[in-house]
Coordinates of N, CA and C in Angstrom, one line a residue:
X14 N 0.6 -1.6 0.2 CA 0.2 -0.4 0.0 C 1.0 1.7 0.0
X15 N 0.5 2.1 -0.8 CA 1.2 3.9 -0.6 C -0.2 4.6 -0.4
X16 N 0.5 5.3 0.8 CA -0.8 6.3 1.8 C 0.4 7.5 1.4
X17 N -0.4 8.9 1.3 CA 0.2 9.8 2.0 C -0.1 10.3 3.0
X18 N 1.3 10.8 3.5 CA 1.0 11.1 5.4 C -0.5 11.8 5.5
X19 N -1.1 12.7 4.8 CA -2.2 13.2 5.1 C -3.6 12.1 4.8
X20 N -3.5 10.9 4.8 CA -4.3 10.1 4.1 C -5.0 10.2 5.7
X21 N -6.3 9.8 5.4 CA -7.3 9.7 6.8 C -6.9 7.8 7.1
X22 N -7.1 7.7 7.9 CA -6.7 6.2 8.7 C -8.7 5.4 8.2
X23 N -9.9 6.2 8.3 CA -10.6 5.5 7.8 C -10.6 4.8 6.3
X24 N -9.8 5.9 5.1 CA -9.2 5.8 3.8 C -8.2 4.4 4.1
X25 N -7.8 4.0 4.7 CA -6.7 3.1 4.8 C -6.9 1.9 5.1
X26 N -7.8 1.8 6.1 CA -8.7 1.2 6.9 C -9.6 0.4 4.8
X27 N -10.5 1.3 5.0 CA -10.9 0.9 3.5 C -10.3 0.5 2.8
X28 N -9.6 0.6 2.0 CA -8.2 -0.1 0.9 C -7.9 -1.3 1.2
X29 N -7.3 -1.7 2.7 CA -7.3 -2.9 3.0 C -7.9 -3.3 3.5
X30 N -9.1 -3.7 4.1 CA -10.5 -4.1 3.4 C -11.0 -4.4 2.1
X31 N -11.3 -3.6 0.8 CA -11.4 -3.5 -0.4 C -10.3 -4.8 -1.1
X32 N -9.0 -4.7 -0.3 CA -7.8 -5.9 -1.3 C -8.2 -7.0 -0.3
X33 N -8.2 -7.0 0.6 CA -8.6 -8.2 1.0 C -9.9 -9.2 0.4
X34 N -11.4 -8.6 0.2 CA -12.5 -8.9 -0.4 C -11.8 -9.3 -1.8
X35 N -11.2 -8.1 -2.6 CA -10.4 -8.4 -4.0 C -9.7 -9.8 -3.5
X36 N -9.2 -10.3 -2.4 CA -8.0 -11.5 -2.9 C -8.9 -12.5 -2.0
X37 N -9.6 -12.3 -1.4 CA -10.1 -13.8 -0.3 C -11.5 -14.4 -1.1
X38 N -11.4 -14.4 -2.6 CA -12.2 -15.2 -3.4 C -13.0 -16.2 -3.1
X39 N -13.9 -16.9 -3.8 CA -14.7 -17.6 -3.1 C -13.5 -18.8 -3.7
X40 N -12.9 -19.1 -4.6 CA -12.0 -20.1 -3.9 C -11.4 -20.6 -2.6
X41 N -11.1 -19.7 -2.3 CA -10.7 -19.1 -0.6 C -11.4 -19.2 0.2
X42 N -13.1 -19.0 0.5 CA -13.5 -19.2 1.2 C -14.4 -20.8 0.9
X43 N -14.7 -21.3 -0.6 CA -14.5 -22.8 -0.5 C -13.2 -23.6 0.4
X44 N -11.9 -23.0 0.1 CA -11.0 -23.6 1.1 C -11.3 -23.9 2.8
X45 N -11.7 -22.2 3.1 CA -12.1 -22.7 4.1 C -13.1 -23.2 4.7
X46 N -13.8 -23.1 4.2 CA -15.1 -24.6 4.6 C -14.4 -26.0 4.9
X47 N -13.8 -26.1 3.4 CA -13.1 -27.3 3.1 C -12.7 -28.0 4.6
X48 N -11.8 -27.2 5.3 CA -11.0 -26.7 6.1 C -11.5 -27.1 7.6
X49 N -12.7 -26.7 7.5 CA -13.8 -27.0 8.8 C -13.2 -25.4 9.5
X50 N -12.7 -24.2 8.8 CA -11.9 -23.5 9.7 C -12.8 -22.1 9.4
X51 N -13.1 -21.1 10.1 CA -13.8 -19.8 9.7 C -12.7 -18.9 9.2
X52 N -13.2 -18.0 8.6 CA -12.4 -16.9 7.5 C -11.8 -16.1 9.3
X53 N -12.4 -16.1 10.3 CA -11.3 -14.9 10.8 C -10.2 -16.4 11.6
X54 N -10.2 -17.7 11.8 CA -9.4 -18.3 12.1 C -8.3 -18.3 11.0
X55 N -8.7 -18.5 9.8 CA -7.2 -18.7 8.8 C -6.6 -17.0 8.8
X56 N -7.3 -16.0 8.7 CA -6.8 -14.4 8.5 C -5.6 -14.4 9.9
X57 N -6.1 -15.1 11.3 CA -5.7 -15.0 12.4 C -4.3 -15.9 12.0
X58 N -3.9 -16.9 11.6 CA -2.8 -18.0 11.8 C -2.0 -17.0 10.4
X59 N -2.9 -16.5 9.2 CA -1.9 -15.6 8.0 C -1.3 -14.8 8.9
X60 N -1.8 -14.1 9.8 CA -1.2 -13.1 10.5 C 0.6 -13.7 11.1
X61 N 0.3 -14.9 12.1 CA 1.2 -15.4 13.0 C 2.1 -16.1 11.7
X62 N 1.9 -16.6 10.6 CA 2.5 -17.4 9.7 C 3.2 -15.8 9.8
X63 N 2.9 -14.8 8.7 CA 3.4 -13.5 8.6 C 4.8 -12.9 9.2
X64 N 4.5 -13.3 10.3 CA 5.7 -12.7 11.1 C 6.4 -13.3 11.3
X65 N 6.2 -14.9 11.8 CA 7.4 -15.8 12.3 C 8.2 -16.4 11.2
X66 N 7.8 -15.7 10.2 CA 8.9 -16.4 8.6 C 8.9 -14.8 7.7
X67 N 10.6 -15.3 7.3 CA 10.8 -14.3 6.9 C 11.2 -15.3 4.9
X68 N 11.6 -16.6 5.3 CA 11.1 -17.3 3.7 C 10.0 -17.2 2.8
X69 N 9.5 -17.4 2.1 CA 8.5 -17.9 1.4 C 8.6 -19.3 1.7
X70 N 9.4 -19.6 1.6 CA 9.9 -21.6 0.8 C 8.9 -22.1 2.6
X71 N 9.5 -21.1 3.8 CA 9.2 -22.4 5.1 C 7.8 -21.5 5.0
X72 N 7.3 -21.0 4.5 CA 5.6 -20.3 5.3 C 4.7 -21.9 5.2
X73 N 4.2 -22.4 4.2 CA 3.7 -23.5 4.2 C 3.8 -24.8 5.3
X74 N 5.2 -24.6 5.8 CA 5.7 -25.5 6.8 C 5.6 -25.0 7.8
X75 N 5.8 -23.7 8.3 CA 5.5 -22.7 9.8 C 3.5 -23.3 9.7
X76 N 3.0 -23.1 9.1 CA 1.7 -23.0 9.4 C 1.0 -24.4 9.6
X77 N 1.8 -25.2 8.9 CA 1.3 -27.0 9.5 C 1.4 -27.1 10.8
X78 N 2.9 -27.0 10.9 CA 3.2 -26.3 12.6 C 2.4 -26.2 13.4
X79 N 1.6 -25.1 13.1 CA 1.1 -24.8 14.1 C -0.6 -25.2 14.2
X80 N -0.6 -25.7 12.8 CA -2.0 -26.4 12.9 C -2.0 -27.8 13.8
X81 N -0.4 -28.9 13.2 CA -0.3 -29.5 14.2 C -0.5 -30.1 15.8
X82 N 0.0 -28.5 15.9 CA 0.2 -28.4 17.6 C -0.8 -28.0 18.1
X83 N -2.2 -27.2 17.4 CA -3.6 -26.9 17.6 C -4.2 -28.6 17.7
X84 N -3.9 -29.3 16.5 CA -5.0 -31.0 16.7 C -4.5 -31.4 17.7
X85 N -3.2 -31.3 18.3 CA -2.3 -32.3 19.0 C -2.9 -31.8 21.0
X86 N -3.6 -30.8 20.3 CA -4.0 -30.1 21.8 C -2.7 -29.0 22.7
X87 N -1.5 -28.9 21.6 CA -0.5 -28.3 22.6 C -0.4 -26.6 22.1
X88 N 0.3 -25.5 23.4 CA 0.2 -24.0 23.1 C 1.3 -23.8 21.9
X89 N 0.7 -23.3 20.7 CA 1.7 -22.7 19.7 C 2.8 -22.8 20.2
X90 N 2.5 -21.7 21.0 CA 4.6 -21.2 21.5 C 5.4 -20.4 20.2
X91 N 4.2 -19.1 19.9 CA 4.7 -18.4 19.0 C 5.9 -17.2 19.3
X92 N 6.8 -16.7 19.5 CA 7.3 -15.6 20.0 C 6.9 -14.3 19.4
X93 N 6.4 -15.0 18.3 CA 5.6 -13.2 17.8 C 4.4 -12.7 19.2
X94 N 3.8 -13.6 18.6 CA 2.6 -13.7 19.6 C 2.4 -12.7 21.2
X95 N 3.5 -13.3 21.6 CA 4.0 -12.2 23.3 C 4.9 -11.3 22.9
X96 N 5.7 -10.8 22.2 CA 5.6 -9.8 21.5 C 4.9 -8.8 21.0
X97 N 3.9 -9.3 20.3 CA 2.2 -8.4 20.0 C 2.0 -8.1 21.3
X98 N 1.8 -9.4 22.2 CA 1.6 -8.9 23.0 C 1.4 -8.2 24.7
X99 N 3.0 -7.9 24.8 CA 4.4 -7.0 25.3 C 4.2 -5.9 24.8
X100 N 3.9 -5.9 23.3 CA 3.9 -4.4 22.6 C 5.7 -4.0 22.5
X101 N 6.1 -4.7 22.4 CA 7.7 -4.7 22.2 C 8.8 -6.0 21.4
X102 N 9.3 -5.6 20.6 CA 10.0 -7.1 19.9 C 11.1 -7.3 20.4
X103 N 11.5 -8.8 20.8 CA 12.4 -9.4 21.4 C 13.7 -10.5 20.3
X104 N 15.0 -10.1 20.4 CA 15.4 -11.4 19.4 C 15.1 -12.5 20.1
X105 N 14.8 -12.8 21.8 CA 15.1 -13.9 22.3 C 14.0 -13.9 23.4
X106 N 13.1 -14.2 23.6 CA 12.0 -14.1 24.7 C 12.7 -14.5 26.1
X107 N 12.7 -14.7 27.4 CA 12.8 -15.1 27.8 C 11.8 -15.6 28.7
X108 N 11.9 -17.0 30.0 CA 11.0 -17.7 30.3 C 9.8 -16.2 31.3
X109 N 10.3 -16.0 31.5 CA 9.4 -14.6 32.1 C 8.6 -14.0 31.3
X110 N 9.4 -13.6 30.5 CA 8.4 -13.2 29.5 C 7.0 -13.4 28.8
X111 N 7.6 -15.1 28.8 CA 6.4 -16.3 28.2 C 5.3 -16.1 29.3
X112 N 5.2 -15.7 30.3 CA 3.8 -15.5 30.8 C 3.1 -14.5 30.7
X113 N 3.7 -13.4 30.1 CA 3.0 -12.6 30.0 C 1.5 -12.5 29.6
X114 N 0.5 -11.9 30.7 CA -0.8 -11.9 31.0 C -1.3 -11.4 29.3
X115 N -1.9 -12.7 28.6 CA -2.7 -11.9 27.4 C -3.4 -12.9 26.9
X116 N -4.4 -12.5 26.0 CA -5.3 -13.4 25.2 C -4.2 -13.8 23.9
X117 N -3.2 -13.3 24.1 CA -2.7 -13.1 22.6 C -1.7 -13.9 23.0
X118 N -1.1 -13.7 24.0 CA -0.2 -14.8 24.2 C -0.2 -16.7 24.0
X119 N 0.4 -17.2 23.4 CA 0.0 -18.5 22.6 C 0.9 -19.3 23.5
X120 N 1.8 -18.9 25.1 CA 2.3 -19.5 25.7 C 1.4 -20.0 26.5
X121 N 1.0 -19.0 27.0 CA -0.2 -19.4 28.3 C -1.6 -19.5 27.6
X122 N -1.0 -20.0 26.9 CA -3.2 -20.6 26.0 C -2.8 -20.9 25.1
X123 N -3.7 -22.2 24.8 CA -3.5 -23.0 23.9 C -4.5 -22.2 22.5
X124 N -4.5 -23.1 21.4 CA -5.5 -22.6 20.2 C -4.9 -21.3 19.5
X125 N -5.6 -20.3 18.5 CA -5.1 -19.1 18.0 C -5.4 -18.1 19.3
X126 N -4.9 -17.2 18.9 CA -5.1 -15.8 19.6 C -6.2 -15.0 19.3
X127 N -6.8 -14.3 20.3 CA -7.9 -13.5 20.1 C -8.9 -13.4 18.9
X128 N -7.1 -12.5 17.8 CA -7.6 -11.8 17.0 C -5.9 -11.9 16.0
X129 N -6.0 -11.6 14.8 CA -5.2 -11.0 14.0 C -3.8 -10.4 14.6
X130 N -2.8 -10.1 14.2 CA -1.0 -9.6 15.3 C -0.8 -8.8 13.6
X131 N -1.2 -8.8 13.3 CA -0.6 -7.5 11.8 C -1.3 -8.4 10.2
X132 N -1.3 -7.3 9.7 CA -1.8 -7.7 8.8 C -0.3 -8.2 7.3
X133 N -0.5 -9.0 6.4 CA -0.3 -10.3 6.0 C -0.1 -10.0 4.6
X134 N 0.2 -10.6 3.6 CA 0.3 -11.1 2.2 C -0.1 -12.3 1.8
X135 N -0.1 -11.9 1.0 CA -1.0 -13.3 -0.2 C -0.4 -14.7 0.2
X136 N 1.3 -14.9 0.0 CA 1.7 -16.4 0.4 C 1.7 -16.7 2.1
X137 N 1.1 -16.0 2.8 CA 1.0 -16.4 4.4 C -0.5 -16.6 4.4
X138 N -1.2 -16.1 3.6 CA -2.9 -16.5 3.5 C -3.0 -17.4 2.7
X139 N -2.2 -18.1 2.0 CA -2.1 -19.3 1.0 C -1.5 -20.0 1.5
X140 N -0.3 -19.7 3.1 CA 0.2 -20.9 3.6 C -1.2 -21.7 5.1
X141 N -1.3 -20.3 5.1 CA -3.0 -20.8 5.8 C -3.5 -21.6 5.7
X142 N -4.5 -22.0 4.1 CA -5.3 -22.2 3.2 C -4.2 -23.3 2.9
X143 N -3.2 -24.0 3.0 CA -2.8 -24.7 2.1 C -1.4 -24.8 2.9
X144 N -1.8 -25.4 4.3 CA -0.1 -26.2 5.1 C 0.5 -27.0 4.2
X145 N 1.7 -27.3 4.4 CA 2.3 -28.5 4.6 C 1.8 -29.8 4.9
X146 N 1.5 -30.7 4.3 CA 1.7 -32.2 5.1 C 2.4 -32.6 5.7
X147 N 2.8 -32.4 7.2 CA 3.6 -32.5 7.5 C 3.6 -33.1 9.2
X148 N 4.5 -34.0 9.7 CA 4.1 -34.2 11.4 C 5.2 -33.1 11.9
X149 N 5.4 -32.3 11.2 CA 6.1 -31.1 12.4 C 5.7 -30.7 13.5
X150 N 6.4 -30.2 14.3 CA 6.0 -29.7 15.8 C 6.5 -28.1 16.1
X151 N 7.7 -28.5 15.8 CA 8.8 -27.3 16.3 C 9.4 -26.6 15.0
X152 N 9.7 -25.5 15.3 CA 10.6 -25.4 14.5 C 11.6 -23.8 15.1
X153 N 13.1 -24.2 14.6 CA 13.6 -22.8 14.4 C 13.9 -22.0 13.7
X154 N 14.6 -21.1 13.5 CA 15.5 -20.3 12.5 C 16.5 -19.5 13.1
X155 N 17.2 -19.7 11.9 CA 18.8 -19.6 11.9 C 18.8 -18.4 11.9
X156 N 19.3 -17.3 13.4 CA 19.8 -16.1 13.2 C 19.8 -14.9 13.0
X157 N 20.9 -15.8 12.1 CA 21.7 -15.2 10.8 C 20.9 -14.7 9.5
X158 N 20.1 -16.4 8.5 CA 19.6 -16.2 7.2 C 18.4 -16.1 7.5
X159 N 17.7 -16.6 8.6 CA 16.4 -16.5 8.9 C 15.9 -18.1 8.3
X160 N 16.3 -18.4 8.0 CA 15.7 -20.0 7.0 C 15.4 -20.9 8.5
X161 N 14.1 -21.5 8.1 CA 13.4 -22.2 9.6 C 13.9 -23.7 9.3
X162 N 14.0 -24.1 10.5 CA 14.6 -25.7 10.5 C 13.7 -26.5 11.5
X163 N 12.6 -27.2 10.5 CA 11.4 -27.8 11.2 C 11.8 -29.5 12.0
X164 N 11.1 -29.5 12.7 CA 11.2 -31.0 13.2 C 10.1 -31.4 14.1
X165 N 10.1 -32.7 13.9 CA 8.7 -33.4 14.6 C 8.7 -33.8 16.0
X166 N 10.5 -33.9 16.5 CA 10.9 -34.4 17.5 C 11.0 -33.4 19.1
X167 N 10.9 -33.6 19.8 CA 11.2 -32.1 20.8 C 13.2 -32.3 20.8
X168 N 13.1 -33.3 21.0 CA 14.6 -33.8 21.1 C 15.7 -33.2 19.7
X169 N 14.9 -33.5 18.8 CA 15.6 -32.7 17.3 C 15.6 -31.4 17.2
X170 N 14.9 -31.0 18.2 CA 13.9 -29.4 18.2 C 15.0 -29.1 18.9
X171 N 15.8 -29.6 19.9 CA 16.8 -29.0 21.1 C 18.2 -28.6 20.3
X172 N 18.4 -29.8 19.7 CA 19.3 -30.1 18.8 C 19.6 -28.8 17.6
X173 N 18.3 -28.7 17.2 CA 18.7 -26.8 16.0 C 18.5 -25.7 17.0
X174 N 18.2 -25.5 17.9 CA 18.4 -24.5 18.5 C 19.5 -24.7 19.0
X175 N 20.3 -25.3 19.5 CA 21.8 -25.3 19.8 C 22.3 -24.8 18.7
X176 N 22.2 -24.9 17.9 CA 23.0 -25.2 16.6 C 22.8 -23.7 16.0
X177 N 21.6 -23.4 15.8 CA 21.4 -22.3 14.5 C 21.1 -20.9 16.0
X178 N 20.2 -21.1 17.1 CA 20.6 -19.9 18.2 C 21.7 -20.0 19.3
X179 N 22.9 -21.0 19.3 CA 24.0 -20.4 19.8 C 24.0 -20.9 21.6
X180 N 22.8 -21.4 21.8 CA 22.4 -21.4 23.7 C 22.9 -23.1 23.9

């Protein structure tokens, strides 16, 4: 989007909603229904995928992780939802920060957060609608490249955390 500094906030919202209606077409609505989801759930998932991933090729796997965790009744444990709740970006959350009380905190609440945490691109929306078919439950991003490494087991995840985050 490109707006001049004197654009009214209502004009920005209208432009964004118009674009959403244009993009979220009948095929996407059909897919949403096939998945047994609501548009709200897809939008929330797309917003999480948008901020959790830097690379397009990681988006469908990231969505898969979150859907798999929901199916297993596991908390999503998405750092960016805590950042959103706290109102500040943190490179690596502390244990104390993961306990921040908020309906957006996916460390202390299961399922999706209360609402979307950002505006998202169409690639994140597509990942939310067409997640990869995996058994992944964990991921960690390489702090330098932004590439995400996905794992099925917690043990594998811990090895990748040590390797890519230097803990």
